[in-house]
Amino acid sequence: MSADPVWPQGYGKIAHRELDSTNDEARRMAEAGEAGPLWITAARQTAGRGRRGRAWDAGTGNLAASLLLRPQAPEAVIGQLSFVAALAAADMAAQFAPGAIIEVKWPNDVLGNGKKLAGILLESGRDSHGFWLVIGIGMNLADFPEGTEFPATSLAELGVAAASPDTALCVLAARFAHWYDVWMSLGFETVRTAWLARAAGLGGPIRARLPHETHEGIFAGIDTGGALLLNQQGRLRPITAGEVFF
Ligand code: BTN
């Protein structure tokens, strides 16, 4: 990292030493009427959550951050913001580790040299103040969990010596603000194109594991709704939720 990152205008920030989960704190703040956009971080989470009900242990020195937003957009397109967040997290990782291969993995992970570097958890709700969205991002800066089904890594393992959670958040927030502006002004197509340019495994064989079935085929892209397109003997099967393995 060369120049000092600049915090994006209009975004708030609250840093905690310890929380159950930054996503849970963001939801509580939304329900208390907070309008956002507001980044919430915790040096330690006692009940961090991942996708599919899994626990997320951020580990000391890693980044655990959630953005509370009230997007002025139809709820049907809000899922597109997971691609906005993945691009922001990938940009951040690439700024810190310019020598590593940084990719995005459907639906919204970030990989470093083929291993999981960051995960993203979107949660939303509606209350008396309107619709709210929380985008939770966990990035392995200092260490990573061993023995995970999909192998993990950290920026430290990629050779980045001093990625502090504070600096990482500042870069992440700036890159999110950039891609959020792109999404709002140019729409999802520009985001989709940028995401595909960074996508791991595009054009190659993958296995998509759904809750009750598994499908194999060629990763052909994502559609305008963000579903993964699996080419199975020339027929495109959209996958809207699941886990991908290469
Ligand atoms: C995944 O399963 O890949 C998503 C992981 C998301 C973890 C982050 S850490 C910050 C925020 N707070 C949480 O409890 N979860 C998300």
PDB file of C-alpha atoms in Angstrom, residues 6 21-22 57-58 74 78 104 108 111 126 136 142 195 216 227 231 235:
ATOM      1  CA  VAL A   6      -9.134   8.338   2.331  1.00  0.00           C
ATOM      2  CA  SER A  21     -21.652  -9.993  15.622  1.00  0.00           C
ATOM      3  CA  THR A  22     -21.217  -6.775  13.666  1.00  0.00           C
ATOM      4  CA  ASP A  57     -14.484 -16.999  13.784  1.00  0.00           C
ATOM      5  CA  ALA A  58     -12.761 -13.803  12.664  1.00  0.00           C
ATOM      6  CA  PRO A  74     -36.413  -1.927  -5.500  1.00  0.00           C
ATOM      7  CA  ILE A  78     -30.850  -5.593  -3.653  1.00  0.00           C
ATOM      8  CA  VAL A 104     -14.161 -13.444  -6.765  1.00  0.00           C
ATOM      9  CA  ASN A 108     -19.682 -13.620  -2.956  1.00  0.00           C
ATOM     10  CA  LEU A 111     -10.035 -15.729  -3.130  1.00  0.00           C
ATOM     11  CA  ARG A 126     -38.084  -3.988   6.982  1.00  0.00           C
ATOM     12  CA  GLY A 136     -21.150  -8.133   6.614  1.00  0.00           C
ATOM     13  CA  ALA A 142      -3.567 -11.962   9.931  1.00  0.00           C
ATOM     14  CA  TRP A 195     -17.244  -9.145 -11.454  1.00  0.00           C
ATOM     15  CA  GLU A 216     -22.039 -30.329 -12.564  1.00  0.00           C
ATOM     16  CA  ALA A 227     -27.743 -16.380 -10.631  1.00  0.00           C
ATOM     17  CA  ASN A 231     -23.836 -24.996 -18.990  1.00  0.00           C
ATOM     18  CA  ARG A 235     -28.509 -26.078 -21.734  1.00  0.00           C
TER      19      ARG A 235
END
